[in-house]
XYZ file of C-alpha atoms in Angstrom:
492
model
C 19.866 26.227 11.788
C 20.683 26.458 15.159
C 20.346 23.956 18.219
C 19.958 24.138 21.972
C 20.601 20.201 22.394
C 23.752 18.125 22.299
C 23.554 16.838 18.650
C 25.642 14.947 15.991
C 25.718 16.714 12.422
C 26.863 14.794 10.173
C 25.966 13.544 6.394
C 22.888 12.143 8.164
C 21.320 15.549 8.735
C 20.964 16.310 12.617
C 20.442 13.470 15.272
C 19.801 13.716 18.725
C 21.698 12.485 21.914
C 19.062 11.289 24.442
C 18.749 14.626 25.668
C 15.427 16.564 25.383
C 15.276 20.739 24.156
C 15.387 21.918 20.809
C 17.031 19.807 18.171
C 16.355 22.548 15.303
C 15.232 25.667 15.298
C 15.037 28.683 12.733
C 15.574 30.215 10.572
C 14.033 33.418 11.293
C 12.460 34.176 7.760
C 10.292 37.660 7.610
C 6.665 37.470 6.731
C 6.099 39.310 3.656
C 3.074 38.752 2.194
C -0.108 37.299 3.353
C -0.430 33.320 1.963
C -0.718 30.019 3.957
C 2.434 28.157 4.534
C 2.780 24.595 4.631
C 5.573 22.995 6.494
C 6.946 19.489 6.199
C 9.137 17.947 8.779
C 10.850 14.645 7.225
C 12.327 12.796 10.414
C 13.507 9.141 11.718
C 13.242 7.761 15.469
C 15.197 4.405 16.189
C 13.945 4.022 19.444
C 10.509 4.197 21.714
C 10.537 5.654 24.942
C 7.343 7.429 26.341
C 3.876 8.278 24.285
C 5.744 10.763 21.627
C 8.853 11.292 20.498
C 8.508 14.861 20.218
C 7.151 18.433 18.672
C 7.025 20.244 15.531
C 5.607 23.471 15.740
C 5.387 26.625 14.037
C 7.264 30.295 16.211
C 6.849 33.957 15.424
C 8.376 36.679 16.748
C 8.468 40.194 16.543
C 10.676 43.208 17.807
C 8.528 45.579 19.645
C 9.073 49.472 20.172
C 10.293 48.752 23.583
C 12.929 46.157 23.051
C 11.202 43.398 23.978
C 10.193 40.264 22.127
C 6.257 39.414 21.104
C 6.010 35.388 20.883
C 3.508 33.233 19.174
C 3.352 29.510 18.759
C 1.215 29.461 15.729
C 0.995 25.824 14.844
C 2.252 22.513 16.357
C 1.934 18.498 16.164
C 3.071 15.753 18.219
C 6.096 13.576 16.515
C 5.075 9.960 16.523
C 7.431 7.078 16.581
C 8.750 5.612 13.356
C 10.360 2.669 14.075
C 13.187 3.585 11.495
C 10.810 4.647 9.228
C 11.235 8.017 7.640
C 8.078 10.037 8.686
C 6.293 13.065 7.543
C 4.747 15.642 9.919
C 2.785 18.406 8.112
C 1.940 21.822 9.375
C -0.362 24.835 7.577
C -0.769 28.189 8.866
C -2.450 31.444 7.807
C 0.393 34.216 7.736
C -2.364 37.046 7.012
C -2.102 38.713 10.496
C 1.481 37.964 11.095
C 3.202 40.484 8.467
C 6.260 41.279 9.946
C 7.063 38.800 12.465
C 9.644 36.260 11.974
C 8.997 32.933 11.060
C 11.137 29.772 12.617
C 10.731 25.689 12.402
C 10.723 24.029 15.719
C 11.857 20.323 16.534
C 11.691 19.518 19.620
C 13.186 15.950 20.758
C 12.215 14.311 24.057
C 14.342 12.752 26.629
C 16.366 9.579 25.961
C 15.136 9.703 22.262
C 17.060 8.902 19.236
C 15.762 11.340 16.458
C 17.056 12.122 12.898
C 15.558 15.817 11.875
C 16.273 15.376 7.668
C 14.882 18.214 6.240
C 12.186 20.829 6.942
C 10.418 21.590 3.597
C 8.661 25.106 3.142
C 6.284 26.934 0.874
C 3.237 27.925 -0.163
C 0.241 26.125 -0.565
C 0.157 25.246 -4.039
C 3.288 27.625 -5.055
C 6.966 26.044 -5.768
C 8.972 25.618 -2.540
C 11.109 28.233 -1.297
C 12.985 25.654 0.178
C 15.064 23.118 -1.987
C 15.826 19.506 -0.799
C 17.432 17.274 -3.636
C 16.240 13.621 -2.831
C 15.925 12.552 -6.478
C 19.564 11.597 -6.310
C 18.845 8.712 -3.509
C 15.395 7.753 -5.082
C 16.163 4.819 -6.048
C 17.400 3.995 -2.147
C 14.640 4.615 -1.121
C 12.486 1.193 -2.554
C 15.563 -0.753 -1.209
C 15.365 0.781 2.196
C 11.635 -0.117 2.675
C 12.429 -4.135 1.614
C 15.459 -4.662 4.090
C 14.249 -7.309 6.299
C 13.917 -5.746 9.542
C 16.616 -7.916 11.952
C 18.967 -6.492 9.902
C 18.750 -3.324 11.836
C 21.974 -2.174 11.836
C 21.961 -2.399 8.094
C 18.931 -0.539 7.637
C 20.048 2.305 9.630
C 23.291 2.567 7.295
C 20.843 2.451 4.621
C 18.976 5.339 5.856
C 22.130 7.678 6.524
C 23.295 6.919 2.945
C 19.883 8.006 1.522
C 19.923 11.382 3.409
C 23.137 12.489 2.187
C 21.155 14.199 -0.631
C 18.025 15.680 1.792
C 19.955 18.288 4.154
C 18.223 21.463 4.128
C 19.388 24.386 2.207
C 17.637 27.762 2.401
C 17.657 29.033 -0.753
C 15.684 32.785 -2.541
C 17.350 33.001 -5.914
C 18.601 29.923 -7.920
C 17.609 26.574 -7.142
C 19.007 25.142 -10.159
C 22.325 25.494 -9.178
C 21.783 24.280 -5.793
C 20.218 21.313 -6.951
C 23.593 20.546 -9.592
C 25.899 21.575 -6.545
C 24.161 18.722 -4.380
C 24.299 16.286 -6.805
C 27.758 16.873 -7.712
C 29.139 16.480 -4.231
C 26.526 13.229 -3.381
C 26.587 11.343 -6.721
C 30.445 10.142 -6.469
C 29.754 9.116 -2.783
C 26.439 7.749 -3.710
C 28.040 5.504 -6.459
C 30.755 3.756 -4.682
C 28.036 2.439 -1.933
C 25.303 1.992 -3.741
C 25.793 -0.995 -5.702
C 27.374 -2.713 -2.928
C 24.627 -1.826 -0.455
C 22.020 -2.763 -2.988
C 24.384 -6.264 -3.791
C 23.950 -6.981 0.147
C 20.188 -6.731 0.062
C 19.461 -8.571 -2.414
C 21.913 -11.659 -1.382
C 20.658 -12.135 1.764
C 19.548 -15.163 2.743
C 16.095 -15.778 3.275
C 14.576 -18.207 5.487
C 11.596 -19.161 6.170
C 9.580 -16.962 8.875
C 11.246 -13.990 7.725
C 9.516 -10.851 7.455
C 9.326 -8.920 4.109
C 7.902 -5.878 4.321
C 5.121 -5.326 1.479
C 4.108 -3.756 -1.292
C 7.588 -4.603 -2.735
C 8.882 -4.900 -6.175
C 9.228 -8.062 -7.485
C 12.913 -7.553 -8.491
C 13.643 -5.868 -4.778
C 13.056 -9.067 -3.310
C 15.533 -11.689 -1.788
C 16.933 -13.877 -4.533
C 15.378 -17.014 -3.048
C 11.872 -15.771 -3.503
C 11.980 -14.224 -6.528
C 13.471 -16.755 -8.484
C 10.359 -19.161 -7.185
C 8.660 -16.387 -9.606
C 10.672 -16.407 -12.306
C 10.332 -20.140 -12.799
C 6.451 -20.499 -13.284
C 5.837 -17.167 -15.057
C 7.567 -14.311 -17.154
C 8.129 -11.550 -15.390
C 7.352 -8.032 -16.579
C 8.053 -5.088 -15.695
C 9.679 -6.173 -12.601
C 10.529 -2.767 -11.251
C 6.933 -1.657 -11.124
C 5.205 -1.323 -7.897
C 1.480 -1.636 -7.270
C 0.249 0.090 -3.929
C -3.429 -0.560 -2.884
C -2.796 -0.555 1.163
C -3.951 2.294 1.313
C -6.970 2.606 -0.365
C -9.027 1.354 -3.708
C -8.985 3.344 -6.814
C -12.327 4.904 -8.658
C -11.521 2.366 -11.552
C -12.407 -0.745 -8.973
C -15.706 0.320 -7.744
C -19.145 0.433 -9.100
C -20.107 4.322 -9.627
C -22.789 3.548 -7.178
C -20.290 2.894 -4.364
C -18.302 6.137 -5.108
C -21.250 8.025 -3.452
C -21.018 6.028 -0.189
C -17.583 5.762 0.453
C -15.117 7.682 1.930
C -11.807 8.597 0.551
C -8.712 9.408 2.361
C -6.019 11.960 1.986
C -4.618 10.585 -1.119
C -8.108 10.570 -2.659
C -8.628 6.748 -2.437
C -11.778 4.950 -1.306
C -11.915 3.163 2.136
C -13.280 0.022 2.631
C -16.359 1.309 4.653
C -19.938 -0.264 3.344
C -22.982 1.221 4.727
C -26.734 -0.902 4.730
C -27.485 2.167 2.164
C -24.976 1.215 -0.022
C -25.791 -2.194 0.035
C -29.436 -2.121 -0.640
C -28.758 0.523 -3.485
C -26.766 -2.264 -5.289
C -29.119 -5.608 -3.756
C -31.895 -3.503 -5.893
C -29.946 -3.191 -9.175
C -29.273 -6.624 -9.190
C -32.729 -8.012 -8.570
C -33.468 -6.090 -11.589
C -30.376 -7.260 -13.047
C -28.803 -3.880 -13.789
C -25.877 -3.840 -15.148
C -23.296 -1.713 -13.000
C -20.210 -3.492 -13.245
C -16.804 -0.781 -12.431
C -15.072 0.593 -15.394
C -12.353 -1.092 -14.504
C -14.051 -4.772 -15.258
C -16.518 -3.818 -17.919
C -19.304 -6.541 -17.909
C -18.308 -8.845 -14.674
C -21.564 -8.185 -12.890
C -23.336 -9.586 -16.324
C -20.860 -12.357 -16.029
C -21.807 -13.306 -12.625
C -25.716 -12.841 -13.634
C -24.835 -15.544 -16.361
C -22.936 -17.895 -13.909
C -25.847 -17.726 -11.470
C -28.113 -18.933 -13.768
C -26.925 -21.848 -14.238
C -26.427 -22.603 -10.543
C -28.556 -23.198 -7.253
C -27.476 -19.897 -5.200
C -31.037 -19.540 -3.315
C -30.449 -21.002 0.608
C -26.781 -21.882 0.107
C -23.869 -20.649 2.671
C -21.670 -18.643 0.365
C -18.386 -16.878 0.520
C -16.612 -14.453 -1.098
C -12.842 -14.354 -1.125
C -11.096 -10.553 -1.895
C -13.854 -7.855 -1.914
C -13.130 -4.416 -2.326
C -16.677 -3.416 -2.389
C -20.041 -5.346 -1.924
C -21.140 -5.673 -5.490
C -20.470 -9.268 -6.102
C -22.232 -10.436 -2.277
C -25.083 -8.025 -3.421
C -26.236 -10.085 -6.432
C -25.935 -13.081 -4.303
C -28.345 -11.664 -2.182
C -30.796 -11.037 -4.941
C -30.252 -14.577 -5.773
C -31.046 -15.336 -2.369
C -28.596 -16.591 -0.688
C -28.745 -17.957 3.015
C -25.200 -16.468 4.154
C -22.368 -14.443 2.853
C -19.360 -14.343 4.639
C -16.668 -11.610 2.704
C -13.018 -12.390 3.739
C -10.126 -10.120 2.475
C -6.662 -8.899 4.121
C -7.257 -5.616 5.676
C -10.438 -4.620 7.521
C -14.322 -3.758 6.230
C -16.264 -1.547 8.269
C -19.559 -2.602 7.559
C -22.762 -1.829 9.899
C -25.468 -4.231 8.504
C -26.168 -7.884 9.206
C -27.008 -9.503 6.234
C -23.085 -9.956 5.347
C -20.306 -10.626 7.248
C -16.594 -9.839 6.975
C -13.181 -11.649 8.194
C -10.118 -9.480 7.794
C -7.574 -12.660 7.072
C -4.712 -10.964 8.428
C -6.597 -10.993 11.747
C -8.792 -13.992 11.989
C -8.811 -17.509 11.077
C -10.612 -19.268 7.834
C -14.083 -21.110 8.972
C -13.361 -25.403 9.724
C -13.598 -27.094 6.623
C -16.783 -28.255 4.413
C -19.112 -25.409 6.162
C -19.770 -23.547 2.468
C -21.854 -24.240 -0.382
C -20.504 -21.742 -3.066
C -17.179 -19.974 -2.769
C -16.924 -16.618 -5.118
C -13.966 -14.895 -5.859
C -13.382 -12.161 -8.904
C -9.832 -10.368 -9.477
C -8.766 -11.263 -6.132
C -6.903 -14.898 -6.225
C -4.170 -13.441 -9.355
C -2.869 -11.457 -6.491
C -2.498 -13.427 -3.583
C 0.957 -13.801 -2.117
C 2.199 -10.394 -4.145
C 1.696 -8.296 -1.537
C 0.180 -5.222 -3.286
C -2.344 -5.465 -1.087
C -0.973 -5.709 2.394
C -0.689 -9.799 1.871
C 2.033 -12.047 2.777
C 4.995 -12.314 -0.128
C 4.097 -15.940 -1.110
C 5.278 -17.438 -4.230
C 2.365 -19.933 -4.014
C -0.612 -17.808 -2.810
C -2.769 -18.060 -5.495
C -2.218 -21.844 -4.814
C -2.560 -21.691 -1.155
C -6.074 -19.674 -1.793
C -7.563 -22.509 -4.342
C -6.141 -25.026 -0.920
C -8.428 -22.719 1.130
C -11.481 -22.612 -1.311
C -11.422 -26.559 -1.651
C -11.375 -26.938 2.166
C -13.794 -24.921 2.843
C -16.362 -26.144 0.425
C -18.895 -28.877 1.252
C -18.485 -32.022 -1.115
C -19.640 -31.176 -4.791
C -19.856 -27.598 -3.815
C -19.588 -24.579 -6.482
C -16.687 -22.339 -6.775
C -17.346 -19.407 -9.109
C -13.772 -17.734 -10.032
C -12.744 -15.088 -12.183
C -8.958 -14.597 -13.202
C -6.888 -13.034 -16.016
C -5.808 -14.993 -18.681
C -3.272 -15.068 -21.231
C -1.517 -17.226 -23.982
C 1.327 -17.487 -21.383
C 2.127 -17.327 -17.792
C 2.598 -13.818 -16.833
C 3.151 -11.801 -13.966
C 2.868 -8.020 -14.191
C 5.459 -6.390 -11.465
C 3.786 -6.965 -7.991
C 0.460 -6.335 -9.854
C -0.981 -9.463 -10.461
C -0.487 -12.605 -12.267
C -2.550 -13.561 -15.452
C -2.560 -17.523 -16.565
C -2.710 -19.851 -19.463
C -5.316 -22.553 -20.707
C -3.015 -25.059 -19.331
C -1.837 -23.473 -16.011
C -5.326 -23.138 -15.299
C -6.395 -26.820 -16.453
C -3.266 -28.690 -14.737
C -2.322 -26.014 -11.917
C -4.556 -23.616 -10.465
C -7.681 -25.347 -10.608
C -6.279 -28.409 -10.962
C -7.826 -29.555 -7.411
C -11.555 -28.865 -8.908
C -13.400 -29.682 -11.980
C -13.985 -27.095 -14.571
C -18.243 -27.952 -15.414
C -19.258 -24.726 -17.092
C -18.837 -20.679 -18.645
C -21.242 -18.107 -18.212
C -21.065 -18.035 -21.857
C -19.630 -21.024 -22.740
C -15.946 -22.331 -23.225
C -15.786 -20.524 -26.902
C -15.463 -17.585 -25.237
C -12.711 -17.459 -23.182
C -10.321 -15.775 -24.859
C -6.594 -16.273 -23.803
C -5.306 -12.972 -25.165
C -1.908 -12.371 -26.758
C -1.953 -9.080 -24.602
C 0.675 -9.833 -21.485
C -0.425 -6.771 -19.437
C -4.348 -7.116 -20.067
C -5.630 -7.550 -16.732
C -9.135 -6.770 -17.581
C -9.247 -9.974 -19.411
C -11.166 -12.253 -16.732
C -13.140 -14.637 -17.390
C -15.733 -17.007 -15.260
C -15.014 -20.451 -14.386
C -17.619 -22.424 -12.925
C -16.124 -25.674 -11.075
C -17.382 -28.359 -8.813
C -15.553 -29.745 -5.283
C -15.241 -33.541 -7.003
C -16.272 -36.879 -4.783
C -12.464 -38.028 -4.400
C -9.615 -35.252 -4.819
C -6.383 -33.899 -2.494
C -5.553 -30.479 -2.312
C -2.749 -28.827 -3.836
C -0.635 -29.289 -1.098
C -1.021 -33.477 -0.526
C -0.750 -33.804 -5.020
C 2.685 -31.882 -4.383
C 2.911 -34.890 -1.917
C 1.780 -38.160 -3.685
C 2.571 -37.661 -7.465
């Protein structure tokens, strides 16, 4: 495709040099039939200079009977930064009235701007591509890429250049498969010598404290220092899995009645936005003790019914630690509680008063001793794995039961729910599941175990490693006289 701006080309794709005009432009393709196009712009910047880095849009043209030239800009979008980041810009447009022009791709690069254009994908909405870009042969890069601490800059950039050896564009009308086996053939023998080396470096680095990891991540992708801190409390499982909730919540997590008041974003997932109609839908099923517990955790709202029971909820402080949606602070306002205060890492948009949120990542935990009952369901199993935007922390689910027992008044109530298994197990970067003893001498070592919402009998530690629905109640008291897990590290 052709370029109006001084530019490298190299395996990389096309990079700028500082200078603004057209980095790409083309390819002069003649509208045929009427469909709508969509147009996808993959693209890198390494530096920041201004508010954008640049323009993608969408030209036509078309030969008139005189000569001349009839222009139309038909779609366009401002190029953010990326901060070495690979980046997708997205265009659509209508084609109906435009049979007969010529179509071209536009990326336009701003001054003093470092910009790698990688491929320009093109097709129809909902029709195979009639452009081809092989990637799958740098896939597995890819998960690398996005773990490589980011002070190793130079590194990462290397990284990147490797991984787009296999992404230039190719225009192609009659036989992808052979494009795609050309590609492959002339990458894969590059791709092979510096891959395991490149991979090798990543994963040898050492890691010190303060350093930032980049999350979700998988388990195995991380630097050897923190996963082995893993591997030596729990078996590891499926290691190369990767769980991904940062950007949204599935259907399986939230109460059906929830579905109808949330939002979803462009990958179909919920958002964490409550509304007071939400909220007094689900306050109302619970004073009548409904049960509308999520497919995902079949019977937890009866569990939490059960656990109430037996406890004084009505005109205690409460909190609730890792909330995706408000169903477990709505029965504790049919129970009538004074306060809830919901704290989980990322942000709730919630408009009513009767509960209040703390996005961790943001704000501070409240001083210690100022709560009467701490609740927490399916959240503390995945502290510290960073599926959900959280810290990597080999000890998080520690850390959190240090937090719960601080923040609890003497002989307060924590009521927790965790998987549990015959072993110690953790499932990829999805969550952790515990034995009798871990839980006894570990986890909630720090608090006293005083009841079940159905009594001890029933918890059953399952011989199934990856069944995370599996989560039962623990009712446990703050004792008189006990140190958190951090000062019993200390003393014994």
């Amino acid at each position: 495709m052709p370029h109006d701006t001084a530019f490298s080309n190299s395996l990389t794709g096309v990079k700028s040099k500082g200078f603004s005009g057209f980095l790409v432009y083309g390819p002069y393709i003649e509208i045929m039939e009427a469909m709508t196009y969509a147009v996808e712009l993959s693209y890198i910047t390494t530096n920041k200079k201004g508010t954008y880095a640049g323009k993608f849009d969408i030209n036509l043209s078309k030969r008139k009977e005189d000569n001349t030239f009839d222009f139309i800009k038909a779609e366009e979008c401002f190029l953010e930064f990326t901060d070495t980041k690979i980046k997708k810009a997205t265009l659509y447009f209508d084609s109906s009235t435009y049979i007969g022009y010529k179509v071209e791709f536009r990326v336009f690069v701003e001054t003093g701007i470092d910009l790698y254009a990688f491929q320009i994908q093109t097709g129809k909405v909902d029709k195979p591509h009639f452009y081809y870009h092989d990637t799958t042969v740098c896939s597995q890069l890819e998960a690398e890429i996005d773990v490589f601490p980011r002070k190793y800059q130079r590194l990462r950039i290397i990284l990147f250049r490797i991984r787009a050896i296999a992404i230039q564009p190719r225009v192609i009308f009659k036989n992808p498969v052979l494009l795609k086996k050309s590609l492959q053939q002339k990458t894969a023998k590059l791709l092979d010598k510096v891959k395991a080396q490149i991979i090798s470096c990543i994963r040898s680095i050492d890691y010190k404290e303060g350093d930032i990891i980049e999350v979700p991540v998988r388990i195995d992708h991380l630097p050897r220092q923190l996963k082995n801190q893993f591997y030596k409390k729990f078996e590891v499982i499926n290691a190369e899995s990767l769980c991904d909730d940062c950007y949204g919540i599935h259907p399986l997590q939230l109460p059906l009645v929830c579905c109808k008041y949330m939002p979803r974003n462009e990958y179909g997932l919920y958002q964490r936005v409550w509304t007071q109609e939400m909220v007094k839908e689900l306050r109302a099923l619970a004073k009548s003790k409904n049960d509308y517990s999520c497919e995902g955790y079949r019977g937890s709202v009866l569990q939490h019914y059960a656990a109430f029971d037996k406890i004084q909820v009505e005109g205690k402080k409460t909190m609730v630690i890792g909330s995706v949606s408000p169903w477990l602070e709505c029965i504790l306002l049919a129970y009538k509680a004074k306060e809830i205060l919901t704290i989980e890492y990322g942000t709730i948009s919630y408009d009513g008063k009767d509960i209040k949120v703390l996005d961790r990542l943001k704000q501070p935990l409240p001083p210690p001793e100022t709560y009467d009952i701490v609740c927490s369901f399916s959240s503390i199993e995945h502290n510290g794995l960073g599926r959900y935007g959280d810290p990597i922390d080999p000890e998080g689910d520690l850390n959190t039961m240090n937090e719960i027992f601080n923040v609890l008044v003497t002989e307060g109530i924590a009521v927790i729910g965790v998987p549990v298994a015959v072993n110690n197990v953790l499932v990829g970067n999805g969550h952790r599941a515990y034995s009798k003893e871990y839980i006894e001498n570990h986890l909630f070592k720090i608090l006293d175990i005083v009841a079940y919402p159905y009594g001890a009998t029933k918890v059953n530690y399952t011989k199934d490693k990856t069944d995370w629905q599996n989560q039962p109640v623990f009712i446990m008291q703050k004792p008189l006289c006990r140190l958190p897990h951090s000062l019993v590290s200390i003393v014994s």
